[in-house]
Each structure stands twice: as structure tokens, then as C-alpha cells.
Amino acid sequence: MPRTRIAALGHHQPDHVLTNHDLAGMVETSDEWIRQRTGIVTRRVAREETVTDLAAAAAGKALAASGLDPADIGLVTVATCSAQDRCPSIAAQVAGRLGVPGAVAFDLNNGCAGFTTALATADHSLRAGAARHALVVGAEKMSDVTDWTDRSTCVLLGDGAGAAVVSAEEGGDAGRDGIGPVVWGSDPTRGDAVRLKGAWRPRFAQEGQTVFRWATTELAPLIERACEKAGVAPGDLGGIVTHQANLRIIESLVRRLSVDGVVVARDVVDSGNTSAASVPLALSKLVERRELEPGAPVLLFSFGGGLSWAGQVVTCP
């Protein structure tokens, strides 16, 4: 069976920056209130760009960085929960824009856990021989589903996209797969804790305290299990990239894992919560800034609506 690896990454964010001070002029809030509760300072908001625009921009950068031809791509999947288009899929539109001919293309909606779920799905497909190279994208335009009158949620959300080219190869590092075994699941009994409901104009809503308690008390053992399945101790990781939901959640998880000295993504400060885009967006930025060593084991772990989670250890490209 072939091994898989992330061959290249790319990301894209809209130009428009929305600050906490901007939001304080829209709803009853303040920069201090937002920073204390979420750690967020700014977020990007797309004015004209669509989810497809964001996804295609990030995917195009990843494809260019991989050195592959569009014809080499056999699978395109976009993780998103904010797409306005039901059919054709965002993935099919991205494939069309990039000139990818004949690839299987589909969207995957697992809320904020979408990208790592899609990465595992592509990993399994490539290992089974269904394709040799895949484009895996997380893209969200959360501003389309934001209630801009709700101060508890509008301060959280941002727009953006991140993408990875995943490749299968024979042999490779005998000690560790480039994409480790996934740990994933859901707790549908608490599915309404994070939700996007409504036929044509859904709005993001959540039970903040429920999500915070769940994330800070129940996710650390799942992260440890993902590390165990990959054969690496949390303290030996080169980096940790969790869903960028809230800086307080990220800091709590890091404390529970006792991973002093490990590079931890904190892109939520600048980008807000970009749902399924947050993990690939944060990972791509860390790699671009050379804050992660090539070949280092990096934990990816995302969680959210469902309540769902998915995570794996990958080798940094």
C-alpha cells in the first residue's frame, strides 16, 4: 500500500480587515471585551469574493507550489459549511477554474472539523489507489452566515481558505507515514451546540459555554490518541495546529498536553474563526514563515459543529 504525504500548501485571505474597534461601532462590545474572551484582534471579511473564489485562490497556490500539472490531480475535495451553491459543488468549480480534467470532485461538510476530515478521506482514497494526487481545501465565507447584530458571535468569525496537495508514493520513511492515522468522531447528542440552520439564509449560532467546556475537558485525550496512533509523544511534536476557534481554548489544550517548546498555531488572533479553513490556513502560514521544520511531525486537530472532531499527525512539507 502506498504512503501519503502533504506535498505542498497554499492559503488565501480577503484584503479587507475588520478590527475589534470596527465591531465596537456596530454592536455593543469593545476591543478589551473581545480580546479577553476570545483573544481575537482582527479578522478578514470578503466583500466581493465568494467561497469558490477563496478556495480556488488557495488551491491554485498549493498546486503551483507542488510543481504538479493540473492533469496530475485525480481528486478535489473542498471542506466548507458556508457555500451558497448546492450544485455544482465548490470542488467542481475549483477544478474547472484550475483546469483539472476529469478528477472526482466533491464538497464535504463537517463544520469546523471539515478540513481534517477531508484530509483523512483523501488519504484513504489515495492509499486505496483511487488517485495519486489530491487537492484538499478548507474554504469558508463565514461573513455570509454571520448575524451582525449578535455580539456574542459576530466578533468571532472570519473568511479565508487553505489548501494542501496530497500525494501518494511507494516506500518513503519506514518509521512514520506522511499522514498518520485519523482519530475522528462526533457527539450528535450535543449537535445543536454549534449550528447553521435555515433553508436559504442560515445564521451561525452556538452555545458558547457548552462548546468551551467540551473543548477544554474532552479533546486533550483525543489529541493524545492521535499522537499515539502516529507513534509520537505530544512533547516530541514539531508543531500543533488546532482549530482556531478561540485563543483561550487553544491555550487550555496546550497546558493540558504539557508541550512546552512546541510551536503552536495562534492564527485566531489575526484571522478569527474561519471554521473549516482555520487549520490549513494556520498551517500554511507557519510553513510560509518557516516556523516549522520540514519533516517535523505536526498535529492537526479540528473540532466544532456536530459536535465533531478529526485529527492526525502529518509530516511538515
Tab-separated table of C-alpha atoms in Angstrom:
chain	number	residue	atom	x	y	z
A	1	MET	CA	0.000	0.000	0.000
A	2	PRO	CA	1.403	3.449	-0.885
A	3	ARG	CA	2.263	6.042	1.723
A	4	THR	CA	0.823	9.532	1.533
A	5	ARG	CA	2.176	12.952	2.375
A	6	ILE	CA	1.321	16.612	2.149
A	7	ALA	CA	3.398	17.784	-0.792
A	8	ALA	CA	2.540	21.496	-0.778
A	9	LEU	CA	0.338	24.110	0.873
A	10	GLY	CA	-1.332	27.375	-0.048
A	11	HIS	CA	-3.658	29.894	1.549
A	12	HIS	CA	-5.671	32.976	0.714
A	13	GLN	CA	-7.485	35.655	2.719
A	14	PRO	CA	-9.552	38.658	1.643
A	15	ASP	CA	-7.903	42.083	1.744
A	16	HIS	CA	-10.466	43.769	3.990
A	17	VAL	CA	-9.504	43.733	7.684
A	18	LEU	CA	-12.244	44.091	10.300
A	19	THR	CA	-10.868	45.153	13.683
A	20	ASN	CA	-12.371	44.925	17.144
A	21	HIS	CA	-12.728	48.694	17.108
A	22	ASP	CA	-14.739	48.435	13.877
A	23	LEU	CA	-17.068	45.930	15.543
A	24	ALA	CA	-17.449	48.220	18.559
A	25	GLY	CA	-19.091	50.688	16.185
A	26	MET	CA	-21.549	48.031	15.005
A	27	VAL	CA	-22.649	46.277	18.213
A	28	GLU	CA	-22.308	46.820	21.942
A	29	THR	CA	-18.808	45.471	22.507
A	30	SER	CA	-15.220	46.645	22.933
A	31	ASP	CA	-11.715	45.677	21.951
A	32	GLU	CA	-10.978	44.731	25.569
A	33	TRP	CA	-14.109	42.540	25.863
A	34	ILE	CA	-13.302	40.644	22.653
A	35	ARG	CA	-9.610	40.158	23.483
A	36	GLN	CA	-10.294	38.917	26.998
A	37	ARG	CA	-12.858	36.316	25.938
A	38	THR	CA	-11.527	35.176	22.563
A	39	GLY	CA	-8.005	36.509	22.001
A	40	ILE	CA	-9.104	37.803	18.588
A	41	VAL	CA	-7.806	41.188	17.422
A	42	THR	CA	-8.680	41.226	13.711
A	43	ARG	CA	-10.411	39.093	11.111
A	44	ARG	CA	-10.658	39.215	7.304
A	45	VAL	CA	-14.010	39.709	5.578
A	46	ALA	CA	-14.652	39.114	1.877
A	47	ARG	CA	-16.640	41.842	0.191
A	48	GLU	CA	-16.985	40.560	-3.369
A	49	GLU	CA	-15.167	37.207	-3.248
A	50	THR	CA	-17.222	34.011	-2.999
A	51	VAL	CA	-16.347	30.740	-1.286
A	52	THR	CA	-15.322	29.447	-4.714
A	53	ASP	CA	-13.020	32.443	-5.230
A	54	LEU	CA	-11.347	31.882	-1.868
A	55	ALA	CA	-10.999	28.118	-2.419
A	56	ALA	CA	-9.634	28.459	-5.951
A	57	ALA	CA	-7.044	31.041	-4.898
A	58	ALA	CA	-5.691	28.856	-2.090
A	59	ALA	CA	-5.812	25.682	-4.191
A	60	GLY	CA	-4.034	27.397	-7.086
A	61	LYS	CA	-1.173	28.418	-4.798
A	62	ALA	CA	-0.849	24.894	-3.394
A	63	LEU	CA	-0.895	23.376	-6.875
A	64	ALA	CA	1.765	25.812	-8.110
A	65	ALA	CA	3.950	25.067	-5.077
A	66	SER	CA	3.684	21.313	-5.704
A	67	GLY	CA	5.091	21.568	-9.208
A	68	LEU	CA	2.374	19.254	-10.496
A	69	ASP	CA	0.326	19.727	-13.633
A	70	PRO	CA	-3.448	20.126	-13.198
A	71	ALA	CA	-3.862	16.884	-15.124
A	72	ASP	CA	-1.989	15.055	-12.350
A	73	ILE	CA	-4.771	15.755	-9.845
A	74	GLY	CA	-7.250	12.887	-9.564
A	75	LEU	CA	-9.331	14.096	-6.599
A	76	VAL	CA	-10.516	17.528	-5.479
A	77	THR	CA	-12.438	17.998	-2.237
A	78	VAL	CA	-13.472	21.226	-0.526
A	79	ALA	CA	-14.451	21.274	3.131
A	80	THR	CA	-16.972	24.041	3.735
A	81	CYS	CA	-20.174	24.759	5.619
A	82	SER	CA	-20.792	28.232	4.198
A	83	ALA	CA	-21.180	27.511	0.481
A	84	GLN	CA	-24.210	29.154	-1.093
A	85	ASP	CA	-24.090	26.833	-4.112
A	86	ARG	CA	-25.608	23.391	-3.664
A	87	CYS	CA	-24.721	22.140	-7.142
A	88	PRO	CA	-22.305	22.171	-8.855
A	89	SER	CA	-20.061	21.665	-5.850
A	90	ILE	CA	-17.422	24.215	-4.908
A	91	ALA	CA	-14.851	21.480	-5.584
A	92	ALA	CA	-16.123	21.033	-9.140
A	93	GLN	CA	-15.950	24.784	-9.708
A	94	VAL	CA	-12.397	24.903	-8.320
A	95	ALA	CA	-11.371	22.024	-10.590
A	96	GLY	CA	-12.828	23.897	-13.554
A	97	ARG	CA	-11.014	27.113	-12.741
A	98	LEU	CA	-7.667	25.355	-12.282
A	99	GLY	CA	-8.052	23.270	-15.434
A	100	VAL	CA	-8.132	19.948	-13.598
A	101	PRO	CA	-9.628	17.486	-16.081
A	102	GLY	CA	-11.766	14.523	-15.079
A	103	ALA	CA	-10.990	14.403	-11.355
A	104	VAL	CA	-13.609	13.282	-8.865
A	105	ALA	CA	-14.729	16.491	-7.163
A	106	PHE	CA	-16.963	16.834	-4.123
A	107	ASP	CA	-17.658	19.070	-1.142
A	108	LEU	CA	-17.515	17.821	2.423
A	109	ASN	CA	-19.419	19.450	5.282
A	110	ASN	CA	-18.294	18.510	8.766
A	111	GLY	CA	-18.413	22.014	10.170
A	112	CYS	CA	-15.194	23.266	11.705
A	113	ALA	CA	-13.764	19.717	11.592
A	114	GLY	CA	-14.140	19.687	7.818
A	115	PHE	CA	-10.538	20.026	6.639
A	116	THR	CA	-9.002	17.268	8.748
A	117	THR	CA	-11.974	15.049	7.867
A	118	ALA	CA	-11.423	15.785	4.180
A	119	LEU	CA	-7.678	15.192	4.562
A	120	ALA	CA	-8.337	11.752	6.056
A	121	THR	CA	-10.852	10.962	3.314
A	122	ALA	CA	-8.349	11.893	0.611
A	123	ASP	CA	-5.610	9.968	2.419
A	124	HIS	CA	-7.740	6.826	2.459
A	125	SER	CA	-8.661	7.259	-1.218
A	126	LEU	CA	-5.035	7.625	-2.285
A	127	ARG	CA	-3.935	4.646	-0.224
A	128	ALA	CA	-6.647	2.580	-1.920
A	129	GLY	CA	-5.307	3.571	-5.330
A	130	ALA	CA	-8.270	5.725	-6.391
A	131	ALA	CA	-5.913	8.589	-7.307
A	132	ARG	CA	-2.265	9.512	-6.952
A	133	HIS	CA	-2.583	13.220	-6.179
A	134	ALA	CA	-5.387	15.139	-4.486
A	135	LEU	CA	-6.276	18.743	-3.743
A	136	VAL	CA	-7.779	19.141	-0.268
A	137	VAL	CA	-9.194	22.581	0.529
A	138	GLY	CA	-10.848	24.212	3.531
A	139	ALA	CA	-12.708	27.367	2.491
A	140	GLU	CA	-15.270	29.497	4.275
A	141	LYS	CA	-17.052	32.786	3.826
A	142	MET	CA	-18.447	32.938	7.326
A	143	SER	CA	-19.429	36.569	6.843
A	144	ASP	CA	-22.294	35.283	4.678
A	145	VAL	CA	-23.762	33.382	7.640
A	146	THR	CA	-22.948	35.874	10.408
A	147	ASP	CA	-25.638	37.648	12.392
A	148	TRP	CA	-24.017	41.062	12.563
A	149	THR	CA	-26.414	42.119	15.326
A	150	ASP	CA	-25.343	39.300	17.686
A	151	ARG	CA	-22.320	40.492	19.637
A	152	SER	CA	-21.613	37.015	21.023
A	153	THR	CA	-20.935	35.523	17.584
A	154	CYS	CA	-20.171	38.312	15.098
A	155	VAL	CA	-16.894	39.052	16.908
A	156	LEU	CA	-15.662	35.506	16.263
A	157	LEU	CA	-15.915	34.828	12.556
A	158	GLY	CA	-13.711	35.477	9.534
A	159	ASP	CA	-13.250	34.421	5.912
A	160	GLY	CA	-10.407	32.588	4.218
A	161	ALA	CA	-9.114	29.378	2.687
A	162	GLY	CA	-6.224	26.960	2.982
A	163	ALA	CA	-5.287	24.083	0.707
A	164	ALA	CA	-2.975	21.088	0.548
A	165	VAL	CA	-1.768	18.912	-2.291
A	166	VAL	CA	-1.665	15.335	-1.033
A	167	SER	CA	0.429	12.778	-2.916
A	168	ALA	CA	0.813	9.009	-2.745
A	169	GLU	CA	4.200	7.389	-3.153
A	170	GLU	CA	5.697	3.940	-2.756
A	171	GLY	CA	8.087	3.388	0.136
A	172	GLY	CA	9.028	6.552	1.983
A	173	ASP	CA	10.045	6.923	5.629
A	174	ALA	CA	9.648	3.481	7.173
A	175	GLY	CA	9.280	4.984	10.629
A	176	ARG	CA	6.282	7.219	10.117
A	177	ASP	CA	3.627	7.864	7.496
A	178	GLY	CA	3.464	11.336	5.974
A	179	ILE	CA	-0.183	11.411	7.045
A	180	GLY	CA	-0.864	9.468	10.208
A	181	PRO	CA	-3.988	7.544	11.211
A	182	VAL	CA	-7.015	9.700	11.836
A	183	VAL	CA	-8.891	9.963	15.116
A	184	TRP	CA	-12.394	11.160	14.365
A	185	GLY	CA	-15.933	11.013	15.631
A	186	SER	CA	-18.917	13.019	16.787
A	187	ASP	CA	-21.312	13.570	19.666
A	188	PRO	CA	-24.653	14.207	17.923
A	189	THR	CA	-26.438	14.459	21.274
A	190	ARG	CA	-24.848	17.914	21.525
A	191	GLY	CA	-25.067	18.704	17.831
A	192	ASP	CA	-27.054	21.914	18.321
A	193	ALA	CA	-24.281	23.460	20.419
A	194	VAL	CA	-22.809	24.812	17.152
A	195	ARG	CA	-25.262	25.207	14.314
A	196	LEU	CA	-26.065	26.707	10.941
A	197	LYS	CA	-29.768	26.155	10.380
A	198	GLY	CA	-32.168	27.596	7.845
A	199	ALA	CA	-33.021	26.941	4.244
A	200	TRP	CA	-31.658	29.940	2.353
A	201	ARG	CA	-30.325	32.446	4.870
A	202	PRO	CA	-28.844	30.391	7.698
A	203	ARG	CA	-27.088	32.136	10.561
A	204	PHE	CA	-24.263	30.856	12.718
A	205	ALA	CA	-25.213	30.294	16.354
A	206	GLN	CA	-23.650	28.439	19.237
A	207	GLU	CA	-23.881	27.710	22.942
A	208	GLY	CA	-20.531	29.206	23.818
A	209	GLN	CA	-20.117	27.832	27.325
A	210	THR	CA	-21.123	24.314	26.244
A	211	VAL	CA	-18.563	24.327	23.452
A	212	PHE	CA	-15.845	25.808	25.665
A	213	ARG	CA	-16.334	23.196	28.405
A	214	TRP	CA	-16.445	20.358	25.876
A	215	ALA	CA	-13.310	21.525	24.065
A	216	THR	CA	-11.261	22.154	27.203
A	217	THR	CA	-12.229	18.967	29.043
A	218	GLU	CA	-12.759	16.268	26.407
A	219	LEU	CA	-10.449	16.968	23.478
A	220	ALA	CA	-6.993	16.522	25.043
A	221	PRO	CA	-7.365	12.702	25.348
A	222	LEU	CA	-8.415	12.562	21.671
A	223	ILE	CA	-5.339	14.541	20.676
A	224	GLU	CA	-3.160	12.205	22.725
A	225	ARG	CA	-4.757	9.239	20.952
A	226	ALA	CA	-3.938	10.731	17.536
A	227	CYS	CA	-0.313	11.128	18.640
A	228	GLU	CA	-0.229	7.568	19.989
A	229	LYS	CA	-1.595	6.160	16.720
A	230	ALA	CA	1.132	8.044	14.860
A	231	GLY	CA	3.835	6.792	17.227
A	232	VAL	CA	4.891	10.202	18.538
A	233	ALA	CA	4.608	11.726	22.010
A	234	PRO	CA	2.910	15.145	22.225
A	235	GLY	CA	6.107	16.678	23.602
A	236	ASP	CA	8.054	15.440	20.563
A	237	LEU	CA	5.821	17.202	18.062
A	238	GLY	CA	7.313	19.940	15.952
A	239	GLY	CA	4.042	21.833	15.874
A	240	ILE	CA	0.406	21.832	16.925
A	241	VAL	CA	-2.289	23.284	14.677
A	242	THR	CA	-5.741	23.019	16.205
A	243	HIS	CA	-8.969	24.593	15.017
A	244	GLN	CA	-8.655	28.320	15.555
A	245	ALA	CA	-11.919	28.794	17.426
A	246	ASN	CA	-10.784	30.747	20.457
A	247	LEU	CA	-7.335	31.519	21.838
A	248	ARG	CA	-8.474	30.542	25.347
A	249	ILE	CA	-9.381	27.042	24.118
A	250	ILE	CA	-6.028	26.679	22.347
A	251	GLU	CA	-4.104	27.773	25.445
A	252	SER	CA	-6.090	25.395	27.683
A	253	LEU	CA	-5.366	22.442	25.375
A	254	VAL	CA	-1.660	23.283	25.266
A	255	ARG	CA	-1.498	23.383	29.070
A	256	ARG	CA	-3.218	20.005	29.376
A	257	LEU	CA	-0.873	18.429	26.841
A	258	SER	CA	2.310	19.749	28.549
A	259	VAL	CA	4.043	20.610	25.285
A	260	ASP	CA	6.427	23.386	26.277
A	261	GLY	CA	8.653	24.398	23.393
A	262	VAL	CA	6.356	23.058	20.664
A	263	VAL	CA	5.296	25.582	18.018
A	264	VAL	CA	1.574	26.270	18.468
A	265	ALA	CA	-0.592	27.968	15.849
A	266	ARG	CA	-2.368	31.070	17.151
A	267	ASP	CA	-3.656	32.455	13.878
A	268	VAL	CA	-7.056	33.065	15.502
A	269	VAL	CA	-5.612	36.332	16.833
A	270	ASP	CA	-5.307	37.771	13.318
A	271	SER	CA	-7.869	35.742	11.351
A	272	GLY	CA	-10.680	34.927	13.758
A	273	ASN	CA	-12.593	31.667	13.494
A	274	THR	CA	-12.619	30.616	9.837
A	275	SER	CA	-14.297	27.251	10.516
A	276	ALA	CA	-13.080	24.533	8.112
A	277	ALA	CA	-10.439	26.887	6.695
A	278	SER	CA	-8.713	27.539	10.011
A	279	VAL	CA	-6.361	24.537	10.211
A	280	PRO	CA	-4.961	24.657	6.642
A	281	LEU	CA	-4.803	28.457	6.775
A	282	ALA	CA	-2.797	28.425	10.007
A	283	LEU	CA	-0.577	25.532	8.853
A	284	SER	CA	0.221	27.180	5.521
A	285	LYS	CA	1.182	30.423	7.258
A	286	LEU	CA	3.520	28.649	9.691
A	287	VAL	CA	5.234	26.836	6.820
A	288	GLU	CA	5.485	30.014	4.741
A	289	ARG	CA	7.134	31.816	7.665
A	290	ARG	CA	9.452	28.823	8.198
A	291	GLU	CA	8.368	28.426	11.795
A	292	LEU	CA	8.060	24.651	11.309
A	293	GLU	CA	10.947	22.395	10.341
A	294	PRO	CA	10.442	20.412	7.116
A	295	GLY	CA	9.971	16.770	8.050
A	296	ALA	CA	8.816	17.558	11.598
A	297	PRO	CA	5.706	15.812	12.961
A	298	VAL	CA	2.808	18.269	13.218
A	299	LEU	CA	-0.508	17.581	14.879
A	300	LEU	CA	-3.603	18.773	13.019
A	301	PHE	CA	-6.800	18.677	15.047
A	302	SER	CA	-10.122	20.350	14.355
A	303	PHE	CA	-13.454	20.318	16.131
A	304	GLY	CA	-16.821	22.021	16.174
A	305	GLY	CA	-20.318	21.670	14.745
A	306	GLY	CA	-21.750	18.224	15.087
A	307	LEU	CA	-20.238	18.169	17.719
A	308	SER	CA	-17.488	16.591	15.640
A	309	TRP	CA	-13.730	16.186	15.651
A	310	ALA	CA	-10.964	14.836	13.430
A	311	GLY	CA	-7.207	14.908	13.745
A	312	GLN	CA	-3.975	13.318	12.627
A	313	VAL	CA	-0.217	13.805	12.786
A	314	VAL	CA	1.353	14.819	9.471
A	315	THR	CA	4.908	15.340	8.298
A	316	CYS	CA	5.582	19.014	7.633
A	317	PRO	CA	6.315	19.623	3.931
